[in-house]
XYZ file of C-alpha atoms in Angstrom:
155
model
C 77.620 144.827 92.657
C 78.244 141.449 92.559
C 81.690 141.669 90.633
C 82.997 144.288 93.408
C 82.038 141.800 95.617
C 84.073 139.071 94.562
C 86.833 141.851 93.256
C 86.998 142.888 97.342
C 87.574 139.227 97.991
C 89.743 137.857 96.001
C 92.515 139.033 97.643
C 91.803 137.127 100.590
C 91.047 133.843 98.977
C 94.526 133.944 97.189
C 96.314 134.627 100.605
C 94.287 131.510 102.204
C 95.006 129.633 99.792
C 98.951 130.438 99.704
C 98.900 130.266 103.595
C 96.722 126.972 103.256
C 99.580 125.607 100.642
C 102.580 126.499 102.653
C 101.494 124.654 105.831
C 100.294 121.719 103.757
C 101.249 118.397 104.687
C 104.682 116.224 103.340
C 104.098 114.046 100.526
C 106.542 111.204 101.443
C 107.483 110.360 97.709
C 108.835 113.503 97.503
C 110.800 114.146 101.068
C 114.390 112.935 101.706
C 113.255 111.189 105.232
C 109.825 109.586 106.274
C 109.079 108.631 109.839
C 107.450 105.703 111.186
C 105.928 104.957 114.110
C 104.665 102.079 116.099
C 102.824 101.210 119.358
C 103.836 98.696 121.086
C 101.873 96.010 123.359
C 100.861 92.341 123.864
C 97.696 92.907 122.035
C 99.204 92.427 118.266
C 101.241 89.462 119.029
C 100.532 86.329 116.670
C 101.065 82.423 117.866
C 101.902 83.795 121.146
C 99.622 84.981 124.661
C 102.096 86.964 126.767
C 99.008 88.296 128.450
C 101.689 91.199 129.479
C 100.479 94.523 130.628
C 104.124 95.736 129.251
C 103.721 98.838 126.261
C 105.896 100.325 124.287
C 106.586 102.904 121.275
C 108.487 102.949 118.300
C 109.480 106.463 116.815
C 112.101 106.113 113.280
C 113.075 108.198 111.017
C 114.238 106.864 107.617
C 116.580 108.607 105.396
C 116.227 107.539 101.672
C 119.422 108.725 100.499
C 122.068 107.401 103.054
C 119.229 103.924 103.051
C 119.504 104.152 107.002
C 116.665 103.669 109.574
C 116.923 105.634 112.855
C 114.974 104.622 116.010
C 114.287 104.649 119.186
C 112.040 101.814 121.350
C 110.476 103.135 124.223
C 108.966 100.638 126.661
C 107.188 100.777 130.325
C 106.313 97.378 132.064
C 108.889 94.736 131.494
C 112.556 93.834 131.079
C 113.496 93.206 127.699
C 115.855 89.963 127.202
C 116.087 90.788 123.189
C 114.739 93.400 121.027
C 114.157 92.800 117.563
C 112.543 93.934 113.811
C 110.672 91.185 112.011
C 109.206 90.959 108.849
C 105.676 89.949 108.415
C 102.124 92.001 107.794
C 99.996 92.723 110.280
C 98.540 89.098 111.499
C 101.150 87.434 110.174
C 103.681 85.746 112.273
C 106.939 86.992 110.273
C 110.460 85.784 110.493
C 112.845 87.767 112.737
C 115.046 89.241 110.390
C 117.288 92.440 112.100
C 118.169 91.953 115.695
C 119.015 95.233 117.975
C 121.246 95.798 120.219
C 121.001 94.204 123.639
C 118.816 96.493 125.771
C 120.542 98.051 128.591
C 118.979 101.345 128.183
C 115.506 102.547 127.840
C 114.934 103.661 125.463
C 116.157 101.175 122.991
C 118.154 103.645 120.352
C 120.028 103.122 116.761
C 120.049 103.159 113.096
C 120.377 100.462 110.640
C 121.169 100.629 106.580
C 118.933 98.545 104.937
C 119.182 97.050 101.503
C 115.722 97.670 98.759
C 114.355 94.599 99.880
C 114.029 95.524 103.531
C 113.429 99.326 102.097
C 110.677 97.661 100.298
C 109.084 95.985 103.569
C 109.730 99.103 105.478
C 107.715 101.172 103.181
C 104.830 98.145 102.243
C 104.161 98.250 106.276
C 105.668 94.582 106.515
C 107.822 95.016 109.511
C 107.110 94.833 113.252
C 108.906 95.605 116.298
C 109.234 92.509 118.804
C 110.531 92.731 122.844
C 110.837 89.443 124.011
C 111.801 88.522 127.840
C 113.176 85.827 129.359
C 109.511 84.765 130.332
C 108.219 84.916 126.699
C 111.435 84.432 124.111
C 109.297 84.420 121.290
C 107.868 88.166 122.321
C 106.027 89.855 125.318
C 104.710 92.537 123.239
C 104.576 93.616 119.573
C 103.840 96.977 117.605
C 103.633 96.952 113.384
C 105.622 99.669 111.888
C 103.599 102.088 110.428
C 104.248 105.527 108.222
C 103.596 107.848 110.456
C 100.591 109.897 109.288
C 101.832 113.549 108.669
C 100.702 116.343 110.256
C 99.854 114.189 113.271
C 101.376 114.857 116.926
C 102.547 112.873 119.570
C 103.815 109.718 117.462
């Protein structure tokens, strides 16, 4: 009895488990683009106390084979005098290293080709996104560029 049992439902586990497969999440070493994500406020900034309510979001999309970095910078709350991507982990000051366009329009959009060593950074988490006003030059608010998780919504 037992053996029909298990006969009758084996079917069913194989087609969960090939449904269960096919929706599976993106394994990043082995997809052509990864996207990254970052939010963006005054709460992450290091050496400096903006204090501003200002927040933002960065959404990119990297593309390993043409090595370029698509993005876009969202922001609510201030008026951005210089956007930039600096290189530093999380709680580390950094050095601003890639400066974006001037921002006239919100949001903030691009892409950049970077080189392995700022590939490298990118994918080690050691970038950050800075908006700085004329108020605070040295940032207003910060956001550390993640991998976005996959499978997750709304990032």
């Amino acid at each position: 009895m037992k053996r029909k049992s298990f006969l009758l439902l084996l079917p069913t586990l194989l087609a969960t488990t090939l449904i269960f497969n096919a929706c599976g999440t993106k394994d990043p070493d082995k997809s052509d683009t990864v996207d990254f994500f970052a939010d963006i406020s005054s709460r992450v900034l290091i050496g400096v106390a903006s204090g501003s309510s200002a927040a933002g979001t960065f959404s990119g999309t990297y593309n390993k084979a043409s090595k370029t970095l698509t993005y876009s910078v969202a922001y609510t709350g201030l008026t951005p005098s210089e956007a930039y991507i600096g290189v530093g982990a999380p709680g580390t000051e950094g050095i601003k290293e890639r400066i974006l366009p001037t921002p006239t329009a919100n949001p903030i959009t691009g892409s950049i080709t970077l080189d392995a060593r700022q590939e490298n950074n990118l994918f080690f988490q050691n970038n950050y996104i800075i908006l700085a006003t004329t108020q605070f030059p040295r940032g207003a608010i910060r956001g550390n560029i993640n991998i976005k998780p996959y499978g997750s919504v709304g990032r």
